[in-house]
Coordinates of C-alpha atoms in Angstrom, one line a residue:
M1 CA -36.5 -105.6 -87.1
A2 CA -38.7 -104.0 -85.1
I3 CA -39.9 -105.6 -81.1
T4 CA -42.6 -104.1 -79.2
I5 CA -42.6 -104.5 -75.6
S6 CA -46.2 -103.6 -73.3
I7 CA -46.1 -103.1 -69.6
P8 CA -49.1 -102.3 -68.0
G9 CA -49.3 -99.9 -65.8
A10 CA -47.2 -99.9 -62.4
S11 CA -48.4 -103.7 -62.0
G12 CA -45.9 -104.6 -65.0
Y13 CA -43.0 -102.9 -62.7
G14 CA -44.0 -106.1 -59.4
L15 CA -46.4 -103.3 -57.9
T16 CA -49.7 -103.6 -56.9
D17 CA -52.9 -102.7 -58.6
G18 CA -55.4 -102.2 -56.3
T19 CA -57.1 -105.2 -57.1
S20 CA -59.5 -106.4 -54.8
D21 CA -59.2 -109.7 -53.2
N22 CA -63.2 -110.1 -54.9
E23 CA -61.6 -108.8 -58.4
A24 CA -58.9 -111.2 -58.3
A25 CA -61.0 -114.0 -57.1
S26 CA -63.5 -113.0 -60.6
D27 CA -60.1 -113.0 -62.5
V28 CA -59.4 -116.4 -61.6
L29 CA -62.8 -118.0 -62.3
Y30 CA -63.1 -115.6 -65.7
A31 CA -59.8 -117.3 -66.7
A32 CA -60.8 -120.6 -65.6
H33 CA -64.2 -120.5 -67.0
L34 CA -62.1 -119.3 -70.5
I35 CA -60.1 -122.3 -70.8
A36 CA -63.1 -124.1 -70.3
M37 CA -65.0 -122.6 -73.6
N38 CA -61.8 -122.5 -75.5
F39 CA -61.3 -126.1 -75.2
P40 CA -62.1 -128.1 -78.4
G41 CA -65.7 -129.5 -77.3
N42 CA -65.8 -127.1 -74.8
T43 CA -66.9 -127.6 -71.0
P44 CA -68.4 -131.4 -71.3
A45 CA -64.7 -132.5 -73.7
L46 CA -62.5 -131.0 -70.9
A47 CA -64.6 -132.9 -67.9
K48 CA -64.3 -136.2 -70.2
H49 CA -60.0 -135.4 -70.5
M50 CA -59.8 -134.4 -67.2
G51 CA -62.4 -137.9 -65.5
V52 CA -64.0 -135.7 -63.9
S53 CA -68.3 -135.1 -64.2
A54 CA -69.3 -132.4 -66.8
N55 CA -72.2 -131.3 -65.2
T56 CA -70.2 -130.9 -61.6
L57 CA -67.1 -129.1 -64.0
K58 CA -69.7 -126.6 -65.2
H59 CA -71.5 -125.5 -61.9
K60 CA -67.8 -125.6 -60.3
L61 CA -66.6 -122.7 -63.1
N62 CA -69.8 -121.0 -63.0
P63 CA -69.2 -117.4 -61.1
N64 CA -72.5 -117.1 -59.8
N65 CA -72.8 -120.6 -58.0
E66 CA -72.2 -120.2 -54.5
T67 CA -72.3 -124.2 -54.0
H68 CA -69.7 -126.1 -56.0
H69 CA -65.8 -124.4 -56.0
L70 CA -62.7 -125.0 -58.4
T71 CA -60.1 -126.9 -56.2
L72 CA -56.4 -125.7 -56.8
R73 CA -55.8 -129.6 -57.5
E74 CA -58.4 -129.5 -60.3
A75 CA -57.4 -125.6 -61.6
V76 CA -54.1 -127.2 -62.0
L77 CA -55.4 -130.7 -63.5
M78 CA -57.7 -128.6 -66.1
Q79 CA -54.9 -126.0 -67.3
R80 CA -52.7 -129.4 -67.8
A81 CA -55.2 -131.4 -69.6
A82 CA -56.0 -128.1 -71.8
G83 CA -52.3 -126.8 -72.3
S84 CA -53.4 -123.4 -71.1
A85 CA -52.1 -122.0 -67.8
G86 CA -55.0 -119.3 -67.8
V87 CA -55.8 -119.7 -63.9
L88 CA -52.1 -119.4 -63.1
H89 CA -51.5 -116.2 -65.2
A90 CA -54.2 -114.5 -63.6
M91 CA -53.5 -115.2 -60.1
A92 CA -50.2 -114.2 -60.7
R93 CA -51.5 -111.2 -61.9
S94 CA -53.7 -110.3 -58.9
L95 CA -50.6 -111.2 -56.5
G96 CA -48.5 -108.6 -59.0
Y97 CA -46.6 -111.3 -60.3
T98 CA -46.1 -112.3 -63.8
C99 CA -45.2 -116.0 -64.9
V100 CA -42.6 -117.5 -67.7
P101 CA -42.3 -121.2 -68.5
G102 CA -39.4 -122.5 -67.3
S103 CA -37.8 -124.0 -70.6
P104 CA -36.6 -127.0 -70.8
D105 CA -38.7 -128.1 -68.3
Q106 CA -36.8 -128.9 -65.2
W107 CA -39.6 -130.3 -62.9
E108 CA -37.0 -132.9 -61.0
G109 CA -34.2 -131.1 -62.5
D110 CA -31.4 -128.7 -61.5
P111 CA -32.4 -125.4 -60.6
V112 CA -29.2 -124.0 -61.0
E113 CA -29.2 -125.2 -64.7
V114 CA -33.1 -123.8 -65.7
T115 CA -31.9 -120.2 -63.9
A116 CA -28.8 -120.4 -66.2
H117 CA -30.7 -121.1 -69.6
L118 CA -33.3 -118.2 -68.8
Q119 CA -30.5 -116.0 -68.1
Y120 CA -29.0 -117.2 -71.5
C121 CA -32.0 -116.8 -73.0
L122 CA -32.7 -113.3 -71.7
G123 CA -29.4 -111.8 -72.8
D124 CA -30.1 -113.2 -76.5
F125 CA -33.5 -111.1 -75.7
F126 CA -32.1 -107.9 -74.9
K127 CA -29.2 -108.5 -77.2
S128 CA -31.8 -107.9 -80.3
F129 CA -32.2 -104.3 -78.7
A130 CA -28.4 -103.3 -78.6

């Protein structure tokens, strides 16, 4: 059994990577744009699924548009609708963090239980190296 782990430079260790605020914002907008482009039926279908205007969403996802901006609520709604957390990962990466899904979902559950489950899974993962 072979396992490959790739850690991109110092940022993989939680250190800042020197990304400017403008670059971070561009990455987040690009991630949002990719979510819409990869959604079956692209932006119009995603907008319909979200219950928003397709034309407005298209403008909000255009990085060259200065008048329309995607709100945080819309970004969450878009990621839920598409089943993709690309914007979340881009935000985390720009701040020097990584995100892992909390499985099972513990949104209204016990945080101690989800932490214990995470440790259990990490134990199995690292045991595979031994």
